[in-house]
Coordinates of C-alpha atoms in Angstrom, one line a residue:
Chain P
M1 CA 27.5 34.0 4.9
S2 CA 28.6 31.2 7.2
I3 CA 26.3 30.6 10.2
K4 CA 27.9 29.5 13.5
E5 CA 26.1 26.4 14.8
I6 CA 25.3 26.3 18.5
P7 CA 25.4 22.6 19.5
V8 CA 22.7 21.6 21.9
A9 CA 25.3 20.5 24.5
S10 CA 26.6 24.0 24.9
L11 CA 23.3 25.8 24.6
D12 CA 22.2 27.9 27.6
A13 CA 18.5 28.2 26.8
E14 CA 17.7 31.1 29.1
K15 CA 20.7 33.1 27.9
F16 CA 19.9 32.3 24.3
I17 CA 16.3 33.4 24.6
E18 CA 17.3 36.7 26.3
E19 CA 19.9 37.4 23.6
Q20 CA 17.5 36.7 20.7
A21 CA 14.7 38.7 22.3
G22 CA 17.1 41.6 22.7
L23 CA 18.2 41.4 19.1
I24 CA 14.7 41.3 17.9
H25 CA 13.8 44.3 20.1
R26 CA 16.8 46.3 18.6
E27 CA 16.1 45.3 15.0
A28 CA 12.3 45.8 15.0
G29 CA 12.3 48.7 17.4
A30 CA 8.9 50.4 17.5
Q31 CA 7.8 49.0 14.1
P32 CA 5.1 46.4 13.8
A33 CA 6.2 42.9 13.1
V34 CA 4.4 39.7 11.9
N35 CA 4.9 36.0 11.9
A36 CA 3.0 32.9 10.9
L37 CA 2.5 30.1 13.4
S38 CA 1.9 26.6 12.2
G39 CA 1.8 24.9 15.7
G40 CA 5.1 23.1 15.0
V41 CA 8.0 23.5 17.5
D42 CA 10.0 26.0 15.3
S43 CA 7.3 28.5 14.7
S44 CA 6.0 28.1 18.3
A45 CA 9.4 29.0 19.7
V46 CA 9.8 32.0 17.4
T47 CA 6.3 33.3 18.4
L48 CA 7.2 33.2 22.1
I49 CA 10.6 34.8 21.7
G50 CA 9.0 37.5 19.4
H51 CA 6.3 38.3 21.9
R52 CA 8.9 38.5 24.7
A53 CA 10.7 41.1 22.6
L54 CA 7.8 43.0 21.2
G55 CA 4.7 42.2 23.1
D56 CA 1.6 43.2 21.1
G57 CA 3.9 44.8 18.6
L58 CA 4.1 41.3 17.0
K59 CA 1.1 40.1 15.2
T60 CA 0.9 36.2 15.0
Y61 CA -1.3 34.5 12.4
F62 CA -2.4 30.9 12.3
I63 CA -3.4 30.2 8.7
E64 CA -6.1 27.6 8.6
N65 CA -5.4 25.9 5.3
G66 CA -7.8 23.0 5.7
L67 CA -4.9 20.6 5.5
M68 CA -4.2 20.6 9.3
R69 CA -4.8 17.8 11.8
E70 CA -8.0 17.4 13.8
G71 CA -8.8 20.4 16.0
E72 CA -5.4 22.0 15.3
A73 CA -6.4 25.7 15.2
E74 CA -8.3 25.4 18.5
K75 CA -5.4 23.6 20.2
V76 CA -2.8 26.1 19.0
V77 CA -4.9 29.1 20.0
A78 CA -5.6 27.6 23.4
V79 CA -1.9 26.8 24.1
F80 CA -0.9 30.3 23.3
R81 CA -3.8 31.9 25.1
G82 CA -2.5 30.0 28.2
L83 CA 0.8 31.7 27.6
G84 CA -0.7 35.1 27.2
V85 CA -0.3 35.4 23.5
H86 CA -3.1 36.2 21.1
V87 CA -3.1 34.2 17.8
Q88 CA -5.2 35.4 15.0
V89 CA -6.7 32.5 12.9
V90 CA -7.1 33.3 9.2
D91 CA -9.5 31.0 7.3
A92 CA -7.9 30.3 4.0
R93 CA -9.4 26.8 3.4
K94 CA -11.1 27.7 0.1
E95 CA -7.9 29.2 -1.3
F96 CA -5.8 26.1 -0.6
L97 CA -8.5 23.6 -1.8
D98 CA -8.9 25.6 -5.0
A99 CA -5.2 25.7 -5.6
L100 CA -4.9 21.9 -5.2
K101 CA -7.9 21.1 -7.4
G102 CA -7.0 18.6 -10.2
I103 CA -3.4 18.3 -9.2
T104 CA -2.1 14.7 -8.8
D105 CA 1.7 15.2 -9.3
P106 CA 3.4 15.3 -5.8
E107 CA 5.8 18.1 -6.7
E108 CA 3.1 20.3 -8.2
K109 CA 1.0 19.6 -5.1
R110 CA 3.8 20.8 -2.7
E111 CA 4.4 23.8 -5.0
A112 CA 0.7 24.7 -4.9
V113 CA 0.6 24.7 -1.1
T114 CA 3.8 26.7 -0.9
Q115 CA 2.7 29.3 -3.5
T116 CA -0.7 29.7 -1.9
F117 CA 0.8 30.1 1.5
Y118 CA 3.5 32.7 0.6
K119 CA 2.2 34.6 -2.5
K120 CA -1.5 34.5 -1.8
V121 CA -2.3 34.3 1.9
F122 CA 0.7 35.3 4.0
G123 CA 1.9 37.8 1.4
R124 CA -1.5 39.6 1.6
L125 CA -1.4 39.6 5.4
V126 CA 2.1 41.0 5.5
R127 CA 1.1 43.8 3.1
E128 CA -2.2 44.6 4.9
S129 CA -0.5 44.6 8.3
G130 CA 1.9 47.3 7.2
A131 CA 4.6 45.4 9.1
K132 CA 8.2 45.7 7.7
C133 CA 9.6 43.1 10.0
L134 CA 9.0 39.3 9.5
L135 CA 10.0 36.7 12.1
Q136 CA 10.7 33.2 10.7
G137 CA 11.4 29.8 12.2
T138 CA 14.2 28.8 9.9
I139 CA 16.7 26.4 11.5
L140 CA 20.2 25.4 10.5
T141 CA 19.0 22.2 8.8
D142 CA 16.8 24.2 6.5
V143 CA 19.8 26.3 5.4
D144 CA 21.9 23.2 4.9
E145 CA 19.2 21.5 2.8
T146 CA 18.8 24.7 0.7
V147 CA 22.5 24.9 0.1
A148 CA 22.6 21.1 -0.8
G149 CA 19.8 21.7 -3.3
I150 CA 17.4 19.3 -1.5
K151 CA 15.1 22.2 -0.8
R152 CA 14.6 25.0 -3.3
Q153 CA 16.9 28.0 -3.0
H154 CA 14.4 30.7 -2.2
N155 CA 14.3 34.4 -1.9
V156 CA 11.7 35.0 0.8
F157 CA 10.5 38.3 -0.6
E158 CA 10.0 36.9 -4.0
Q159 CA 8.0 34.1 -2.5
L160 CA 5.9 36.7 -0.7
G161 CA 5.3 38.5 -4.0
I162 CA 7.1 41.6 -2.7
N163 CA 9.4 43.0 -5.4
P164 CA 13.0 43.7 -4.7
E165 CA 12.6 47.5 -4.5
E166 CA 9.8 47.3 -2.0
A167 CA 11.8 44.6 -0.2
F168 CA 14.5 47.1 0.6
G169 CA 12.4 48.3 3.5
Y170 CA 11.8 44.8 4.9
K171 CA 13.7 42.8 7.5
I172 CA 13.6 39.1 8.0
L173 CA 14.6 37.9 11.5
E174 CA 15.5 34.2 12.0
P175 CA 16.3 33.8 15.7
L176 CA 16.7 30.0 15.5
V177 CA 19.0 29.8 12.5
Q178 CA 22.0 28.7 14.6
L179 CA 20.1 25.7 16.1
R180 CA 19.2 22.1 15.1
K181 CA 15.9 20.5 16.0
D182 CA 17.2 19.3 19.4
G183 CA 18.3 22.8 20.3
V184 CA 14.9 24.2 19.3
R185 CA 13.1 21.6 21.5
K186 CA 15.3 22.7 24.5
I187 CA 14.5 26.4 23.8
A188 CA 10.8 25.6 23.4
E189 CA 10.7 23.8 26.8
A190 CA 12.5 26.7 28.5
L191 CA 9.9 29.1 27.0
G192 CA 7.2 27.3 28.9
L193 CA 5.6 25.5 25.9
P194 CA 3.9 22.2 26.8
A195 CA 5.5 18.8 26.0
S196 CA 2.8 18.3 23.4
V197 CA 4.5 21.1 21.4
Y198 CA 8.2 20.8 22.2
K199 CA 8.2 17.0 21.8
R200 CA 5.9 17.0 18.8
I201 CA 6.8 14.6 16.0
P202 CA 7.7 16.2 12.6
F203 CA 4.9 17.1 10.3
P204 CA 5.3 18.1 6.6
G205 CA 5.0 21.6 5.2
P206 CA 2.1 20.6 2.8
A207 CA 0.5 19.0 5.9
L208 CA -2.2 16.4 5.1
A209 CA -1.9 17.2 1.3
A210 CA 1.3 15.2 1.6
R211 CA -0.6 12.2 3.0
I212 CA -3.0 11.8 0.1
I213 CA -1.8 10.0 -3.0
G214 CA -3.5 11.6 -6.1
E215 CA -5.8 14.6 -6.1
V216 CA -6.5 16.3 -2.7
T217 CA -10.2 16.8 -2.1
S218 CA -12.2 17.9 0.9
E219 CA -13.7 14.4 1.3
K220 CA -10.2 12.7 1.2
L221 CA -8.9 15.2 3.7
D222 CA -11.6 14.3 6.2
L223 CA -10.7 10.6 5.9
V224 CA -6.9 11.0 6.2
R225 CA -7.5 13.5 9.1
R226 CA -9.5 10.9 11.0
A227 CA -6.9 8.2 10.2
T228 CA -4.1 10.5 11.3
A229 CA -5.8 11.2 14.7
I230 CA -6.2 7.5 15.3
T231 CA -2.6 6.7 14.3
E232 CA -1.1 9.5 16.4
E233 CA -3.2 8.4 19.4
I234 CA -2.3 4.7 19.2
L235 CA 1.4 5.1 18.2
A236 CA 2.4 7.9 20.5
P237 CA 3.3 5.4 23.3
T238 CA 5.9 3.8 20.9
G239 CA 8.0 7.0 21.3
A240 CA 9.0 6.7 17.7
F241 CA 10.6 9.5 15.7
Q242 CA 7.6 10.0 13.4
Y243 CA 4.4 8.2 12.5
M244 CA 1.7 8.8 9.9
A245 CA -1.3 7.6 8.0
I246 CA -1.3 7.8 4.2
L247 CA -4.5 7.5 2.0
H248 CA -3.8 5.6 -1.2
E249 CA -5.5 6.2 -4.5
D250 CA -5.4 2.5 -5.5
R251 CA -8.7 0.7 -4.8
V252 CA -8.6 -2.8 -3.3
T253 CA -11.3 -5.4 -2.9
G254 CA -13.0 -5.8 0.5
V255 CA -16.1 -7.5 1.7
R256 CA -18.9 -5.8 3.7
D257 CA -22.1 -7.5 4.7
G258 CA -21.1 -10.5 2.6
K259 CA -20.7 -8.4 -0.6
R260 CA -17.7 -7.3 -2.6
D261 CA -16.8 -3.7 -1.9
F262 CA -14.0 -1.9 -3.7
G263 CA -12.6 0.2 -1.0
M264 CA -9.7 2.4 0.1
Q265 CA -6.4 1.5 1.7
I266 CA -4.6 3.4 4.5
E267 CA -0.8 2.9 4.8
I268 CA 0.8 3.4 8.2
R269 CA 4.4 4.4 8.6
C270 CA 6.2 4.6 11.9
W271 CA 9.9 5.5 11.9
D272 CA 12.9 5.0 14.2
S273 CA 15.5 7.6 13.3
L274 CA 18.1 9.9 14.9
D275 CA 18.1 12.7 12.3
A276 CA 15.6 11.8 9.6
R277 CA 18.5 11.2 7.2
R278 CA 18.3 7.4 7.6
A279 CA 15.3 5.6 9.2
I280 CA 14.0 2.1 9.8
P281 CA 10.4 1.0 10.4
T282 CA 9.6 0.7 14.1
R283 CA 9.1 -2.9 15.3
V284 CA 5.7 -2.0 16.7
K285 CA 4.0 -4.7 18.9
W286 CA 1.6 -6.8 16.9
E287 CA -1.2 -6.1 19.4
T288 CA -0.8 -2.4 18.8
L289 CA -0.8 -2.7 15.0
E290 CA -3.9 -4.9 15.1
A291 CA -5.7 -2.5 17.4
L292 CA -4.7 0.4 15.1
S293 CA -5.9 -1.4 12.0
L294 CA -9.3 -2.4 13.6
K295 CA -9.9 1.2 14.8
I296 CA -9.2 2.6 11.3
L297 CA -11.4 0.0 9.6
A298 CA -14.2 0.8 12.0
E299 CA -14.0 4.6 12.0
V300 CA -12.8 5.7 8.6
P301 CA -15.6 5.2 6.1
G302 CA -14.8 3.3 2.9
V303 CA -11.5 2.0 4.1
V304 CA -11.2 -1.9 3.7
S305 CA -7.5 -2.4 3.9
V306 CA -4.6 -1.2 6.2
T307 CA -0.9 -1.8 5.6
Y308 CA 2.3 -1.1 7.6
N309 CA 5.4 0.1 5.9
I310 CA 8.4 -2.3 6.2
A311 CA 10.9 -0.6 3.9
P312 CA 13.8 1.5 5.3
K313 CA 14.9 5.0 4.2
P314 CA 16.8 4.8 1.8
P315 CA 15.5 3.7 -0.7
S316 CA 12.1 4.8 0.8
T317 CA 11.6 8.3 2.1
M318 CA 9.8 9.1 5.3
E319 CA 6.8 10.7 3.6
A320 CA 5.1 8.9 0.6
I321 CA 4.9 11.9 -1.6
Chain A
M1 CA -28.6 -32.6 -7.9
S2 CA -27.3 -32.9 -4.4
I3 CA -23.7 -34.0 -4.0
K4 CA -22.7 -36.3 -1.1
E5 CA -19.7 -34.9 0.7
I6 CA -16.9 -37.3 1.7
P7 CA -15.4 -35.8 4.9
V8 CA -11.6 -36.1 5.0
A9 CA -11.8 -38.2 8.3
S10 CA -13.7 -41.0 6.5
L11 CA -11.8 -40.8 3.3
D12 CA -9.9 -43.9 2.3
A13 CA -7.6 -42.4 -0.3
E14 CA -6.5 -45.6 -2.1
K15 CA -10.1 -46.9 -2.3
F16 CA -11.3 -43.5 -3.5
I17 CA -8.6 -43.3 -6.3
E18 CA -9.4 -46.8 -7.5
E19 CA -13.2 -46.1 -7.6
Q20 CA -12.8 -42.8 -9.4
A21 CA -10.3 -44.3 -11.9
G22 CA -12.8 -47.1 -12.5
L23 CA -15.6 -44.7 -13.1
I24 CA -13.5 -42.6 -15.6
H25 CA -12.5 -45.8 -17.4
R26 CA -16.1 -46.9 -17.8
E27 CA -17.4 -43.4 -18.8
A28 CA -14.6 -42.5 -21.3
G29 CA -14.0 -46.0 -22.5
A30 CA -11.9 -46.1 -25.6
Q31 CA -12.6 -42.5 -26.5
P32 CA -9.9 -39.9 -26.2
A33 CA -10.2 -37.5 -23.2
V34 CA -8.5 -34.2 -22.3
N35 CA -7.8 -32.1 -19.3
A36 CA -6.0 -28.8 -18.4
L37 CA -3.4 -28.9 -15.7
S38 CA -2.6 -25.7 -13.9
G39 CA -0.1 -27.1 -11.4
G40 CA -2.4 -26.6 -8.5
V41 CA -3.4 -29.5 -6.2
D42 CA -6.9 -30.1 -7.7
S43 CA -5.9 -30.3 -11.4
S44 CA -2.7 -32.3 -10.5
A45 CA -4.8 -34.9 -8.6
V46 CA -7.3 -35.2 -11.5
T47 CA -4.5 -35.6 -14.0
L48 CA -3.0 -38.5 -12.1
I49 CA -6.4 -40.3 -11.5
G50 CA -7.2 -39.7 -15.2
H51 CA -3.9 -41.2 -16.4
R52 CA -4.4 -44.2 -14.0
A53 CA -7.7 -44.8 -15.7
L54 CA -6.9 -44.0 -19.4
G55 CA -3.1 -44.0 -19.8
D56 CA -2.2 -42.2 -23.0
G57 CA -5.9 -42.0 -23.9
L58 CA -5.9 -38.8 -21.7
K59 CA -4.2 -35.7 -23.2
T60 CA -3.0 -33.3 -20.5
Y61 CA -2.4 -29.6 -21.5
F62 CA -0.5 -27.0 -19.5
I63 CA -1.6 -23.7 -20.8
E64 CA 1.3 -21.2 -20.5
N65 CA -0.7 -17.9 -20.1
G66 CA 2.3 -15.8 -19.1
L67 CA 0.6 -15.1 -15.8
M68 CA 2.3 -18.0 -14.0
R69 CA 4.9 -18.0 -11.3
E70 CA 8.6 -18.3 -12.1
G71 CA 9.6 -21.5 -13.9
E72 CA 6.1 -22.9 -13.4
A73 CA 5.8 -24.7 -16.7
E74 CA 9.2 -26.4 -16.3
K75 CA 8.4 -27.4 -12.7
V76 CA 5.0 -28.9 -13.6
V77 CA 6.3 -30.8 -16.6
A78 CA 9.2 -32.2 -14.6
V79 CA 7.0 -33.4 -11.7
F80 CA 4.7 -35.2 -14.0
R81 CA 7.5 -36.6 -16.1
G82 CA 8.9 -38.1 -12.9
L83 CA 5.5 -39.8 -12.4
G84 CA 5.4 -41.1 -16.0
V85 CA 2.9 -38.6 -17.4
H86 CA 3.5 -36.5 -20.4
V87 CA 2.2 -32.9 -20.2
Q88 CA 1.9 -30.8 -23.4
V89 CA 2.8 -27.2 -22.9
V90 CA 0.7 -24.7 -25.0
D91 CA 2.2 -21.3 -25.4
A92 CA -0.8 -18.8 -25.2
R93 CA 1.1 -15.9 -23.6
K94 CA 0.3 -13.5 -26.4
E95 CA -3.4 -14.3 -26.4
F96 CA -3.7 -13.6 -22.7
L97 CA -1.7 -10.4 -22.8
D98 CA -3.7 -9.1 -25.7
A99 CA -6.9 -9.9 -23.9
L100 CA -5.7 -8.0 -20.8
K101 CA -4.5 -4.9 -22.7
G102 CA -6.0 -1.7 -21.5
I103 CA -8.2 -3.3 -18.8
T104 CA -7.9 -1.8 -15.3
D105 CA -11.2 -2.9 -13.7
P106 CA -10.5 -6.0 -11.5
E107 CA -13.7 -7.8 -12.5
E108 CA -13.1 -7.2 -16.2
K109 CA -9.6 -8.5 -15.7
R110 CA -10.8 -11.7 -14.2
E111 CA -13.4 -12.1 -16.9
A112 CA -10.7 -11.6 -19.7
V113 CA -8.6 -14.3 -18.2
T114 CA -11.5 -16.7 -17.8
Q115 CA -12.9 -16.0 -21.3
T116 CA -9.4 -16.4 -23.0
F117 CA -8.8 -19.6 -21.1
Y118 CA -12.1 -21.3 -21.9
K119 CA -13.5 -19.8 -25.1
K120 CA -10.2 -19.2 -26.9
V121 CA -7.4 -21.5 -25.8
F122 CA -8.8 -24.5 -24.1
G123 CA -12.0 -24.5 -26.3
R124 CA -9.8 -24.7 -29.4
L125 CA -7.6 -27.5 -27.9
V126 CA -10.7 -29.5 -27.0
R127 CA -12.2 -29.2 -30.5
E128 CA -8.8 -29.9 -32.2
S129 CA -8.2 -33.0 -30.1
G130 CA -11.4 -34.5 -31.1
A131 CA -11.9 -35.6 -27.5
K132 CA -15.5 -35.9 -26.3
C133 CA -14.6 -36.4 -22.6
L134 CA -13.3 -33.6 -20.3
L135 CA -11.8 -34.1 -16.9
Q136 CA -12.2 -31.2 -14.4
G137 CA -10.8 -30.5 -11.0
T138 CA -14.1 -29.1 -9.6
I139 CA -14.3 -29.5 -5.8
L140 CA -17.3 -29.2 -3.5
T141 CA -16.4 -25.7 -2.4
D142 CA -16.5 -24.6 -6.0
V143 CA -20.1 -26.0 -6.3
D144 CA -21.1 -24.3 -3.0
E145 CA -19.8 -21.0 -4.1
T146 CA -21.5 -21.2 -7.4
V147 CA -24.8 -22.0 -5.7
A148 CA -24.3 -19.1 -3.3
G149 CA -23.7 -16.8 -6.2
I150 CA -20.1 -15.9 -5.1
K151 CA -18.8 -17.5 -8.3
R152 CA -20.7 -17.2 -11.5
Q153 CA -23.1 -20.0 -12.3
H154 CA -21.6 -21.4 -15.5
N155 CA -22.4 -23.9 -18.1
V156 CA -19.0 -25.4 -19.0
F157 CA -19.9 -26.0 -22.6
E158 CA -21.0 -22.5 -23.1
Q159 CA -17.7 -21.3 -21.6
L160 CA -15.9 -23.5 -24.1
G161 CA -17.8 -22.0 -27.0
I162 CA -19.4 -25.4 -27.7
N163 CA -23.0 -25.0 -28.6
P164 CA -25.7 -27.1 -26.8
E165 CA -26.4 -29.4 -29.8
E166 CA -22.7 -30.3 -30.2
A167 CA -22.5 -30.5 -26.4
F168 CA -24.8 -33.4 -26.5
G169 CA -21.9 -35.7 -27.4
Y170 CA -19.6 -34.3 -24.6
K171 CA -19.0 -35.7 -21.2
I172 CA -17.6 -33.7 -18.2
L173 CA -16.1 -35.9 -15.5
E174 CA -15.4 -34.3 -12.0
P175 CA -13.8 -37.0 -9.9
L176 CA -13.1 -34.7 -6.9
V177 CA -16.5 -33.1 -6.6
Q178 CA -17.3 -34.8 -3.3
L179 CA -14.2 -33.5 -1.6
R180 CA -13.0 -30.3 0.1
K181 CA -9.4 -29.0 -0.2
D182 CA -8.2 -31.2 2.7
G183 CA -9.5 -34.3 1.1
V184 CA -7.9 -33.4 -2.2
R185 CA -4.5 -32.9 -0.5
K186 CA -4.8 -36.4 1.0
I187 CA -5.7 -37.9 -2.4
A188 CA -2.8 -36.0 -4.0
E189 CA -0.3 -37.3 -1.4
A190 CA -1.6 -40.9 -1.9
L191 CA -1.2 -40.5 -5.7
G192 CA 2.5 -39.9 -5.2
L193 CA 2.6 -36.2 -5.9
P194 CA 5.4 -34.4 -4.0
A195 CA 4.7 -32.2 -1.0
S196 CA 5.5 -29.1 -3.1
V197 CA 2.2 -29.9 -4.9
Y198 CA -0.1 -31.4 -2.3
K199 CA 0.8 -28.8 0.4
R200 CA 0.9 -25.9 -2.1
I201 CA -0.7 -22.7 -0.9
P202 CA -3.8 -21.4 -2.8
F203 CA -3.2 -19.4 -5.9
P204 CA -5.9 -17.4 -7.7
G205 CA -7.4 -18.4 -11.1
P206 CA -6.3 -15.2 -12.9
A207 CA -2.8 -16.0 -11.4
L208 CA -0.4 -13.0 -11.3
A209 CA -3.0 -10.8 -13.2
A210 CA -4.8 -10.8 -9.8
R211 CA -1.6 -9.5 -8.1
I212 CA -1.3 -6.3 -10.2
I213 CA -3.4 -3.3 -9.4
G214 CA -4.3 -1.5 -12.7
E215 CA -3.4 -2.6 -16.2
V216 CA -1.5 -5.9 -16.7
T217 CA 1.6 -5.6 -18.8
S218 CA 4.5 -7.9 -19.6
E219 CA 6.9 -5.6 -17.7
K220 CA 4.7 -5.5 -14.5
L221 CA 4.2 -9.3 -14.7
D222 CA 8.0 -9.7 -14.6
L223 CA 8.2 -7.5 -11.5
V224 CA 5.4 -9.2 -9.6
R225 CA 6.7 -12.6 -10.7
R226 CA 10.1 -11.8 -9.1
A227 CA 8.5 -10.4 -6.0
T228 CA 6.3 -13.5 -5.7
A229 CA 9.2 -15.8 -5.9
I230 CA 11.1 -13.9 -3.2
T231 CA 8.0 -13.7 -1.0
E232 CA 7.1 -17.5 -1.3
E233 CA 10.7 -18.4 -0.6
I234 CA 11.1 -16.3 2.5
L235 CA 7.6 -16.8 4.0
A236 CA 7.3 -20.6 3.3
P237 CA 8.8 -21.4 6.7
T238 CA 6.0 -19.5 8.5
G239 CA 3.6 -22.3 7.5
A240 CA 0.9 -19.7 6.9
F241 CA -2.3 -20.5 5.0
Q242 CA -1.4 -18.2 2.1
Y243 CA 1.1 -15.5 1.3
M244 CA 1.5 -13.2 -1.7
A245 CA 3.1 -10.1 -3.2
I246 CA 0.9 -7.4 -4.9
L247 CA 2.2 -4.7 -7.2
H248 CA 0.5 -1.4 -6.6
E249 CA -0.3 1.2 -9.2
D250 CA 0.2 4.2 -6.9
R251 CA 3.6 5.8 -7.1
V252 CA 5.5 6.8 -4.0
T253 CA 8.6 8.8 -3.4
G254 CA 11.9 7.1 -2.8
V255 CA 15.5 8.2 -2.9
R256 CA 18.3 6.5 -4.9
D257 CA 21.8 7.8 -5.1
G258 CA 20.8 10.9 -3.2
K259 CA 18.1 11.8 -5.7
R260 CA 14.3 11.7 -5.5
D261 CA 12.9 8.7 -7.4
F262 CA 9.2 8.1 -7.8
G263 CA 8.9 4.4 -7.6
M264 CA 6.7 1.4 -7.1
Q265 CA 5.3 -0.2 -4.0
I266 CA 4.9 -3.9 -3.3
E267 CA 2.4 -5.0 -0.7
I268 CA 2.9 -8.3 1.1
R269 CA 0.0 -10.3 2.5
C270 CA 0.4 -13.4 4.7
W271 CA -2.7 -15.0 6.1
D272 CA -3.5 -17.3 9.0
S273 CA -6.8 -19.1 8.2
L274 CA -8.6 -22.4 8.6
D275 CA -10.9 -22.2 5.5
A276 CA -10.3 -18.9 3.8
R277 CA -13.7 -17.6 5.0
R278 CA -12.1 -15.6 7.8
A279 CA -8.4 -14.7 8.0
I280 CA -6.0 -12.7 10.0
P281 CA -2.5 -11.3 9.1
T282 CA 0.2 -13.7 10.3
R283 CA 2.4 -12.2 13.1
V284 CA 5.5 -12.8 11.0
K285 CA 8.9 -12.2 12.9
W286 CA 10.3 -8.7 12.3
E287 CA 13.6 -10.2 11.2
T288 CA 11.8 -12.1 8.5
L289 CA 9.7 -9.1 7.3
E290 CA 12.9 -6.9 7.2
A291 CA 14.8 -9.5 5.2
L292 CA 11.9 -9.9 2.8
S293 CA 11.6 -6.1 2.3
L294 CA 15.4 -5.7 1.7
K295 CA 15.5 -8.5 -0.8
I296 CA 12.5 -7.1 -2.8
L297 CA 14.0 -3.6 -2.7
A298 CA 17.4 -5.0 -4.0
E299 CA 16.1 -7.4 -6.6
V300 CA 12.9 -5.9 -8.1
P301 CA 13.8 -2.9 -10.3
G302 CA 11.9 0.3 -9.6
V303 CA 10.5 -0.7 -6.3
V304 CA 11.2 1.8 -3.5
S305 CA 8.6 0.8 -0.9
V306 CA 7.2 -2.4 0.7
T307 CA 4.3 -2.7 3.0
Y308 CA 2.7 -5.6 5.0
N309 CA -1.0 -6.0 5.3
I310 CA -2.4 -5.6 8.8
A311 CA -6.2 -5.8 8.1
P312 CA -8.2 -9.0 8.7
K313 CA -10.7 -10.6 6.4
P314 CA -13.4 -9.3 6.7
P315 CA -13.5 -6.4 5.8
S316 CA -10.4 -7.1 3.7
T317 CA -10.3 -10.0 1.2
M318 CA -7.4 -12.4 0.9
E319 CA -6.5 -11.1 -2.6
A320 CA -6.3 -7.4 -3.4
I321 CA -8.3 -7.5 -6.6

């Protein structure tokens, strides 16, 4: 199936939203529908289009996996409450931490997060809800990357642990599949989402698990979560494409109170990019980098060293793992 | 024993050299003497003062430990040949690599290098030479740090594996012990050493073994040696106090020829400092950092990521291990 792209220049946001809401209404009809909201721009836009089409007939879940940024669940719930949409928060922290235990390989780590999300948590919610209609925030770039083999080719039902016979009764609706990121941002703005959502920088699927080199633990998540909050606060004014804090596993020597102290290192990455395919490190002002480093050293316990990435993509990637 | 410091402002270099050469001549007399030359400014100055005093009566060894910078042995031998001094190169690469095998702890790594140098290699050379007089490049800062407990209090004879009874016949001469680094640089210039020696940036005792996080292997030494040469070449014009390349053990994701490639990361540190007690990262020009990063990515096999340190000392230290 070939999907017809709608370029952002020819996108009439209001018309697009009406059409997609109409489609969802016809497809889902009076049946209950579900979707998972991560707080990113894609799933936020889908949630609002879905509620415009189905009202309370759409059940929206925010899965608290323990890998999110500081105060994320509260922020997302508050934004949607302001827009008249109820979001149900599902606490699945233990399931994700258990699944990540002992895993150090980056690929296995990503796989553990994906599997826990689909098979275990969201799959269970779908089955328990009795819904036969799923709304997903897939965009055209996701489809391209699946075709190119960069992302895994996946059968969504299989991922949800729903067997093909059962799957016969299910419908997957992907209202954003003709759009790129810039189109989705335009739609999200037209839907009334705040700039903090529709202008939000990209964040990886495995969330903070992708920002920890080595095994993911509850303690390390707390450290990288704090470093991420500081980094996002201080680098937001750069207007860069993406910025992040990465907790390394290597220990380096530091000195505290006149004594040697083997401590941790945080790496900062801040990217200038048009489409994430190529990227170069932002030439952040030295005053900003120094302030960022000092705040991390002061507020993230055990960190004695901070670095700034100076390698472009390629050969680097945007994320470290 | 309290040592009387000679501040650089009141140091008469020519007079100091004559006095120290005279002292060495009286103390060593007609007996053979030995010293180890590392190529750093302290041991280079001692070598020249010693040869002025004793001529060929002083045997100077350069111990090739395999942890040195690119072409180091050849450079040192050539500089001293130009000054009329013969330096004997001792190939001890295998002994140092064997001693470092399997060691990942930074302290144990430093200890292995020190022990191999003193007990095994230099100790053997001293005994075989029959010399009873050793010249050492100790400076006042080394003494201070030993007293303060930052460096280990050491009995040099014990380190050499020479027992106290035997040691009775030995003499240690330390002609630079009243000077700080700035004084030694002045003396080294007056002795006719080239600027590449007397202005040389500090380099750690365990050499490139201190620039590898995790186990030291011959392959990693080759990589960090190449990165060090590139870093020293490109950052020399900054005039910074010290600059270095560190090979991390953590693997990070990169992309080569369109495929994922878990690769290595090099961290660059470049310090502004007066006396190494406090230091801040140099605000290197972005063009320079970008050129440095690209050259390392192109010329050091397997490296996909380069970072630049942005944390001050304290709480960081100058070296990473």
